[in-house]
CSV table of C-alpha atoms (C1' of nucleotides) in Angstrom, one decimal:
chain,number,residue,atom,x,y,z
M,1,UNK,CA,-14.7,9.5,-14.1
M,2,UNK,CA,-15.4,13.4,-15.1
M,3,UNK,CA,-16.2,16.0,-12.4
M,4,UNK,CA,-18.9,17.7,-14.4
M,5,UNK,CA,-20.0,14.8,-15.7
M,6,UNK,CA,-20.5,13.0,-12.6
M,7,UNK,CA,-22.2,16.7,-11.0
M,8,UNK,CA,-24.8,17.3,-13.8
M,9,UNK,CA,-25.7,13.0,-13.3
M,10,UNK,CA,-26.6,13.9,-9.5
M,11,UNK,CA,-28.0,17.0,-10.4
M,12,UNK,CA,-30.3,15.8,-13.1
M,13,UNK,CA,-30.9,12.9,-10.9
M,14,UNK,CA,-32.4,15.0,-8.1
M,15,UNK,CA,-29.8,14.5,-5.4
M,16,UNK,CA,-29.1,17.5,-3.6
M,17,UNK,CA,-25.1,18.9,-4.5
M,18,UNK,CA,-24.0,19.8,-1.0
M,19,UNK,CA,-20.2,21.0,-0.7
M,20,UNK,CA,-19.6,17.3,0.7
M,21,UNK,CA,-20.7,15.4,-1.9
M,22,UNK,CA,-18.8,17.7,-4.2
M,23,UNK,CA,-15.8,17.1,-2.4
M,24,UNK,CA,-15.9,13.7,-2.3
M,25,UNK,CA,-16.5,13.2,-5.9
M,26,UNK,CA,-13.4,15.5,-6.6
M,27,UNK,CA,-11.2,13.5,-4.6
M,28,UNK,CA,-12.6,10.4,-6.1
M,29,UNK,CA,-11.0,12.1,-9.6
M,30,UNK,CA,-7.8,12.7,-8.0
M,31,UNK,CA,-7.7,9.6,-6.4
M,32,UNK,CA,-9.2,8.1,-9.4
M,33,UNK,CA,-6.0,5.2,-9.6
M,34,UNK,CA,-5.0,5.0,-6.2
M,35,UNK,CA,-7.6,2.3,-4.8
M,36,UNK,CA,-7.9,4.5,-1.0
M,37,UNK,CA,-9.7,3.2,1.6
M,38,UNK,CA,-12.7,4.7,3.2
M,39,UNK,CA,-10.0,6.1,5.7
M,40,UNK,CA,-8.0,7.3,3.3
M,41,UNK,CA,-10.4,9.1,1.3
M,42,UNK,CA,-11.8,11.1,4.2
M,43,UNK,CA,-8.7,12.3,5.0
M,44,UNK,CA,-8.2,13.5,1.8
M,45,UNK,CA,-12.0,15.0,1.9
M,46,UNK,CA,-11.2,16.7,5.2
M,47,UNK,CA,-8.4,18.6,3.7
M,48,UNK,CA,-11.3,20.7,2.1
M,49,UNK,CA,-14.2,19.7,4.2
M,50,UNK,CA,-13.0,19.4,7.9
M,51,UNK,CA,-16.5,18.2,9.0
M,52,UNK,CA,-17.4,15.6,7.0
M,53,UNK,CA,-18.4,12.7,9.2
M,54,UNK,CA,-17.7,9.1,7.9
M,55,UNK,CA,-21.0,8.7,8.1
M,56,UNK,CA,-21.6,11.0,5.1
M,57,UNK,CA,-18.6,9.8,3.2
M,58,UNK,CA,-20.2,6.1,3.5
M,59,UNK,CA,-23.1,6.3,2.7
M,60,UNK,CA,-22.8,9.0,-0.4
M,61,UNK,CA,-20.0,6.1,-1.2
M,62,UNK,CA,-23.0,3.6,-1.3
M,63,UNK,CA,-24.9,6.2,-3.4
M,64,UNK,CA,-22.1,6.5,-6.1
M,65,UNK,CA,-21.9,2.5,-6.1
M,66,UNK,CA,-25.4,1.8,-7.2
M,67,UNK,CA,-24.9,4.5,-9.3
M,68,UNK,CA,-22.0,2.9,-11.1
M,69,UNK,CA,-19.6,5.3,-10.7
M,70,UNK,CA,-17.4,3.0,-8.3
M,71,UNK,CA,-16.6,0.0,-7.2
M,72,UNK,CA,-16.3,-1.5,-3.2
M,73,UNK,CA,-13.8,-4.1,-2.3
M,74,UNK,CA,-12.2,-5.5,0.8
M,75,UNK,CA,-8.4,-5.9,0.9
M,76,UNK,CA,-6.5,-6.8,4.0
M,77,UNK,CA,-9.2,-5.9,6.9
M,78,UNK,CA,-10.7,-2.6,4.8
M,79,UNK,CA,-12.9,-1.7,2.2
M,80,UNK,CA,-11.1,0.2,-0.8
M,81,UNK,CA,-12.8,2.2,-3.9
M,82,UNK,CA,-12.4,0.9,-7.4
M,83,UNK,CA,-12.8,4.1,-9.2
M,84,UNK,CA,-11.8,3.1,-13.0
M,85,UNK,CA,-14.4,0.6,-13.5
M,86,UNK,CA,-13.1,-0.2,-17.3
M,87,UNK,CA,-12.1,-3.9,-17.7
M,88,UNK,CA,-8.6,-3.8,-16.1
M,89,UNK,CA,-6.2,-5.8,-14.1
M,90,UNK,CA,-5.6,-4.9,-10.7
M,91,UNK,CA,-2.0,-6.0,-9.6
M,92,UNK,CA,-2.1,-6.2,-6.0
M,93,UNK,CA,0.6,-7.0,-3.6
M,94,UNK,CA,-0.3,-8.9,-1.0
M,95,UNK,CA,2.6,-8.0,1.1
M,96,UNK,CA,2.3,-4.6,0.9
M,97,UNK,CA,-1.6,-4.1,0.2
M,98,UNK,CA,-1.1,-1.8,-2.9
M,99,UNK,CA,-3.2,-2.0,-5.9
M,100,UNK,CA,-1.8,-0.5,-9.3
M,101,UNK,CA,-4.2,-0.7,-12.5
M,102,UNK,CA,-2.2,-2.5,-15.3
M,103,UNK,CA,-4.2,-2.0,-19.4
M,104,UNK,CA,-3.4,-4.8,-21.0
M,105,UNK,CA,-5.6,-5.8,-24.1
M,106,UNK,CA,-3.6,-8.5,-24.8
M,107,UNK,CA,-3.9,-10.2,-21.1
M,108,UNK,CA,-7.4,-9.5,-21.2
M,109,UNK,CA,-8.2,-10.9,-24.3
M,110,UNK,CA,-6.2,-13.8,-23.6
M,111,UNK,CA,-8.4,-13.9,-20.3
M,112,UNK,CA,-11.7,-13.5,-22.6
M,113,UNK,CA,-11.0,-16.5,-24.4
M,114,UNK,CA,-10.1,-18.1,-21.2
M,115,UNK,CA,-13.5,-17.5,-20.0
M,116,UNK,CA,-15.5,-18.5,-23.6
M,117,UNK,CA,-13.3,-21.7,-24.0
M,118,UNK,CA,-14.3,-23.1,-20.2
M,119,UNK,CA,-17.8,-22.1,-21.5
M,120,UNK,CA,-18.6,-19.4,-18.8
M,121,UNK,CA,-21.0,-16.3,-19.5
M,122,UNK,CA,-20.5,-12.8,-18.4
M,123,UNK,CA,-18.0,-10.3,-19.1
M,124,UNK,CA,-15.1,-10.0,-17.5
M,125,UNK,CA,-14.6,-6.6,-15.9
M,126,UNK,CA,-11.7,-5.8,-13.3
M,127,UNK,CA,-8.9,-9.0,-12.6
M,128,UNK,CA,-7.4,-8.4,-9.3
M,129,UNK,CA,-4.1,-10.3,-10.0
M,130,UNK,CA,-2.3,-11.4,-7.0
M,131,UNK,CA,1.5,-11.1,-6.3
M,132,UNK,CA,3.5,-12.0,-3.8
W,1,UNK,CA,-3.7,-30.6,-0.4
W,2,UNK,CA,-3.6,-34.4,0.5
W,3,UNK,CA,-4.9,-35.5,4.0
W,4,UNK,CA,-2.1,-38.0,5.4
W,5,UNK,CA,0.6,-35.8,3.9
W,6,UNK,CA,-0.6,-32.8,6.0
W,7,UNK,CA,-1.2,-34.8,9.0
W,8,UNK,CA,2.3,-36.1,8.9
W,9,UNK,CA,3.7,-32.4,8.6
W,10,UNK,CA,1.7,-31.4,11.3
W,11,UNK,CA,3.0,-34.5,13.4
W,12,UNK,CA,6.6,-33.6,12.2
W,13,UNK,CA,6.2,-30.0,13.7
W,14,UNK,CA,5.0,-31.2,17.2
W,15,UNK,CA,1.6,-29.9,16.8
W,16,UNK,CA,-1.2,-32.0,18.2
W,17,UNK,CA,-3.8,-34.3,16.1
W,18,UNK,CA,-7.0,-33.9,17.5
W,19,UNK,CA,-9.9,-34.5,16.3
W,20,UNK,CA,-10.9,-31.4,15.4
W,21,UNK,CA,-8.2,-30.6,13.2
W,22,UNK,CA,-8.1,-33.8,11.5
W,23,UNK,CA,-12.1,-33.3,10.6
W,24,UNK,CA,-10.9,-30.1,9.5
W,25,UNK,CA,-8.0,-30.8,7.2
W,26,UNK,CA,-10.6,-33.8,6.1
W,27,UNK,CA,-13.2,-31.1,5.2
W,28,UNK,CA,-11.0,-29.0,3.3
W,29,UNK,CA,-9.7,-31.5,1.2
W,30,UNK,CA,-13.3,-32.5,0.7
W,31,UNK,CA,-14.1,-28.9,-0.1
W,32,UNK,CA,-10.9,-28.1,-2.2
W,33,UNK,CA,-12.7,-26.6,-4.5
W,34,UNK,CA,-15.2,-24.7,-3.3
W,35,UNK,CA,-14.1,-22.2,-1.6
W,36,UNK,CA,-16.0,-22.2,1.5
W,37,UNK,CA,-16.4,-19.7,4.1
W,38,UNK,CA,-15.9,-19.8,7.3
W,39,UNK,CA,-19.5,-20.7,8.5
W,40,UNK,CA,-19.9,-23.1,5.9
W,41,UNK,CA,-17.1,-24.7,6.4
W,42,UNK,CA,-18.1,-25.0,9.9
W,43,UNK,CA,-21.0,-26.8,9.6
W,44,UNK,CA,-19.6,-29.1,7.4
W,45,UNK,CA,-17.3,-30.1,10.2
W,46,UNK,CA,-19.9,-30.4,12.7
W,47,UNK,CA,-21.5,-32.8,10.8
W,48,UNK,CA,-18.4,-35.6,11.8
W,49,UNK,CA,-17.3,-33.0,14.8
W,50,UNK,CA,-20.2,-31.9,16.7
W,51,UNK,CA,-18.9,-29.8,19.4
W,52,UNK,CA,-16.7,-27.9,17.3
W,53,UNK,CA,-16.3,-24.6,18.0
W,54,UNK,CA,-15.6,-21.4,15.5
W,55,UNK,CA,-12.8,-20.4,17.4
W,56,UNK,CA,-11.3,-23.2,17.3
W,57,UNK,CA,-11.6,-23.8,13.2
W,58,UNK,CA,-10.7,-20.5,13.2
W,59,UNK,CA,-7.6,-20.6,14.9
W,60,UNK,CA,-6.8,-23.8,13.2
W,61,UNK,CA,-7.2,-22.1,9.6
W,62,UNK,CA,-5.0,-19.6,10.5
W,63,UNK,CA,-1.9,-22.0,11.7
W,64,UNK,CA,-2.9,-23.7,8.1
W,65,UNK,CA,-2.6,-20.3,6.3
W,66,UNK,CA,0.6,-19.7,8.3
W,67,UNK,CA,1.9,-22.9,7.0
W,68,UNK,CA,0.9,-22.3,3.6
W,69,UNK,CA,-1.9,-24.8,3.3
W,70,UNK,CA,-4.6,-22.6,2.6
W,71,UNK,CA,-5.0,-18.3,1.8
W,72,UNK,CA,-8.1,-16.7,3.6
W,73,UNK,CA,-9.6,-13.8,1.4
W,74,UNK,CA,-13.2,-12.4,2.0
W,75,UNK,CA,-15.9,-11.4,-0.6
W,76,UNK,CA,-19.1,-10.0,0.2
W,77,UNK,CA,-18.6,-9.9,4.2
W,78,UNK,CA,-17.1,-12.9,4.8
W,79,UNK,CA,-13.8,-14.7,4.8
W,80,UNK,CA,-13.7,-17.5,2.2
W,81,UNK,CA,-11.1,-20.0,2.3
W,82,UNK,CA,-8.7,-21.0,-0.8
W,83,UNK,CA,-7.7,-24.3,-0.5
W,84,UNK,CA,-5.9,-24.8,-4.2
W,85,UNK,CA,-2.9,-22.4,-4.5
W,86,UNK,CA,-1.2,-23.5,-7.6
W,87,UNK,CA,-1.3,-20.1,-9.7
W,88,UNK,CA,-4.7,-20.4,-11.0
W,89,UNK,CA,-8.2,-18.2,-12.2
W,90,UNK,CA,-10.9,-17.9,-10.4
W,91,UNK,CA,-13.9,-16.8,-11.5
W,92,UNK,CA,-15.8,-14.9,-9.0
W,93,UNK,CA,-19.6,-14.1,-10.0
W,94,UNK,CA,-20.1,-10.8,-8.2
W,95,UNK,CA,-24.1,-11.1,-7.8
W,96,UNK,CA,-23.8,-15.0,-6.9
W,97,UNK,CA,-20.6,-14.7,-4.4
W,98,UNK,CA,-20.0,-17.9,-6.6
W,99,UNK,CA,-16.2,-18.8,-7.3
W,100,UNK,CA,-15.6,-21.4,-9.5
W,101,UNK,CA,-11.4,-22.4,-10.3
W,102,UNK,CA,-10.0,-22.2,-13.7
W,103,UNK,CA,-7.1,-23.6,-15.1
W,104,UNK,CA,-6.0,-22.0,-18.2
W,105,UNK,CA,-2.2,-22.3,-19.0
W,106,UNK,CA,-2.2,-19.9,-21.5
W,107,UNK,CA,-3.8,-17.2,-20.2
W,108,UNK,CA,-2.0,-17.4,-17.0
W,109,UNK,CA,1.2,-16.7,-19.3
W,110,UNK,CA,-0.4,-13.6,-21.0
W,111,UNK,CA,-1.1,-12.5,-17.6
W,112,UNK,CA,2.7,-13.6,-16.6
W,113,UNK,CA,3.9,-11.2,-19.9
W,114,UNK,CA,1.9,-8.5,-19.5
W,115,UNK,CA,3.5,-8.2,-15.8
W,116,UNK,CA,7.0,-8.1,-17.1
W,117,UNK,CA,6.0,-5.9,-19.9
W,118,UNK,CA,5.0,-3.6,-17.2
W,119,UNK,CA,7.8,-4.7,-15.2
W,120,UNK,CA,6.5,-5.8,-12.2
W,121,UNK,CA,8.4,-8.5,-10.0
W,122,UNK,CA,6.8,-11.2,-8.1
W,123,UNK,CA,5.0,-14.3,-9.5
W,124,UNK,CA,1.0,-14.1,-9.9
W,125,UNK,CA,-0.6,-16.4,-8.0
W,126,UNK,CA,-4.0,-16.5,-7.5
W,127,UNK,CA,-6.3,-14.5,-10.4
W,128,UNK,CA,-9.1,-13.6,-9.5
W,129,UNK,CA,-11.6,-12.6,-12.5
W,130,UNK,CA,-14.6,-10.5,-11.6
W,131,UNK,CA,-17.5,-11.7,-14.0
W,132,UNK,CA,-21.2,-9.8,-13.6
P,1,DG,C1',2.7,-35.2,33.9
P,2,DT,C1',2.8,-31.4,31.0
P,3,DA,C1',2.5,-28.4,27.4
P,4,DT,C1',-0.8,-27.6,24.0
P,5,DC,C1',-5.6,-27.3,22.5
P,6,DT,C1',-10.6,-26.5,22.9
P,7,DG,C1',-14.7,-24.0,23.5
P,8,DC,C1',-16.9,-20.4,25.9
P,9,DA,C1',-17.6,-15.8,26.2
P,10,DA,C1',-16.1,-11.3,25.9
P,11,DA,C1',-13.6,-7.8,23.1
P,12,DC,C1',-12.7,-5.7,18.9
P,13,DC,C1',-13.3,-2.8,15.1
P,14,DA,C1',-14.7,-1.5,10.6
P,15,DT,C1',-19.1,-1.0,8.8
P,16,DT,C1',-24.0,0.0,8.9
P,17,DT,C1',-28.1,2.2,10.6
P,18,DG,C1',-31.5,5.5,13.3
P,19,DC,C1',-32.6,9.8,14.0
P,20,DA,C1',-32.7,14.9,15.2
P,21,DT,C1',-31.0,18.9,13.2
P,22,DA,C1',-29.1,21.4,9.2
P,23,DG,C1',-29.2,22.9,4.6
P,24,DA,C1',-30.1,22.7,-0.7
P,25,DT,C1',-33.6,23.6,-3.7
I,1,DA,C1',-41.5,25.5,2.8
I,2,DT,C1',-40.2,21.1,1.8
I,3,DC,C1',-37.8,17.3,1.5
I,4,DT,C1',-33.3,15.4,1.4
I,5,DA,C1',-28.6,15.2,3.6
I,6,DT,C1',-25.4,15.5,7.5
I,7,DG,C1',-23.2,14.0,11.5
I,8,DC,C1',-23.5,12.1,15.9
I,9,DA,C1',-23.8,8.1,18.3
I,10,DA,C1',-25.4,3.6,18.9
I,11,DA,C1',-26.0,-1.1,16.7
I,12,DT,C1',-24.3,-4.7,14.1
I,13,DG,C1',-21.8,-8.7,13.0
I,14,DG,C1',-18.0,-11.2,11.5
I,15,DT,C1',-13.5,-11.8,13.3
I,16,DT,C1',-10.2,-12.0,17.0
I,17,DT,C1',-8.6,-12.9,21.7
I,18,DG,C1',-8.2,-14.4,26.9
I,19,DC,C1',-8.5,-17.9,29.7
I,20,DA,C1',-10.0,-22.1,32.6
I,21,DG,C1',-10.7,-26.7,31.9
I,22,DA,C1',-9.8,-30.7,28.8
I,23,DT,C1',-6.7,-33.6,26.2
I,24,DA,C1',-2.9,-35.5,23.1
I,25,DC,C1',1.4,-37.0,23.7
DNA sequence: GTATCTGCAAACCATTTGCATAGAT
DNA sequence: ATCTATGCAAATGGTTTGCAGATAC
């Protein structure tokens, strides 16, 4: 996920680029491997934007989603952002409730073939591994 | 998850066998593979257990996840129950909500290298591939 | 007989939505 | 000037809990 990239998308798109949605899309690149929760991220948003209202980070969340640009999941009572939406496993301890991004072509390939061998269609995209 | 062999721990730990639980445990046997939710697997109780209540097959799956009979995780708004918790794949179609088990020895142990290749401790259990 | 369990109903709480005002274009 | 976005506050809805009466032992 590129800043300017993501800025000229919503521009050439028609959406409106207030200072919020700016701000949330650059946290979204800093935060880009660190899974946060909706909480999570608007306290990292408020750091720049002191006003920003849930309600705003939601639902421009929401926006981004359909858009492609991210990924919703629920982990442990809260929804969490996906950011990196390559095919990747997702190691998560279900202890703790962290979630670190593991490449691993081999794993995934060996996943792929998996997946062809029991006959299923679709690709694969993010493998939330579990650990305890 | 075998039905008389649950019972009997149950017995052994002084809780009570009423019938609600024992339609329960019944059910999830039945549904072992399907990983119900909640509502569904209510009404699939009700069928033998009329008068069930949700609290009470609520309360009831969480003594089972507490003894380690079942794992509760939720996808799409709900919680689903896992009945099967041998280290296994499950292949979660995220349009459908759909999760279908997959037992694939080998690339559970790609997955089980590329953790140690990244050096992370803790077994995997439960895999959960998102397919779209 | 008694300690636990059930089922009702209320509480909870993160998410979702409606809407009047503010702001980007 | 217009049309979309923000932020407040209320609604939603699945889960969680308190408790009086019922029941397994």
């Amino acid at each position: 996920m590129e800043l300017e990239s993501v800025l000229d998308e919503l521009r050439a798109k028609g959406y409106k680029l207030t200072p919020q949605r700016i701000e949330i899309v650059k946290a979204l690149v800093e935060e880009r491997y660190e899974h946060p929760s909706l909480n999570r991220l608007l306290e990292r948003v408020r750091e720049k934007a002191p006003t920003i209202s849930f309600s705003t980070l939601y639902t421009t969340l929401k926006m981004l989603e359909e858009l492609g640009y991210v990924r919703l999941f629920y982990l442990k009572g809260e929804t969490r952002v996906e950011v990196n939406l390559d095919p990747h496993i997702n190691v998560v301890n279900l202890r703790t409730g962290d979630v670190e991004d593991l490449v691993d072509e081999e794993a995934m390939e060996a996943l792929r073939r998996a997946l062809e061998r029991a006959g299923i269609r679709g690709r694969p995209t993010i493998v939330n591994v579990m650990v305890e």
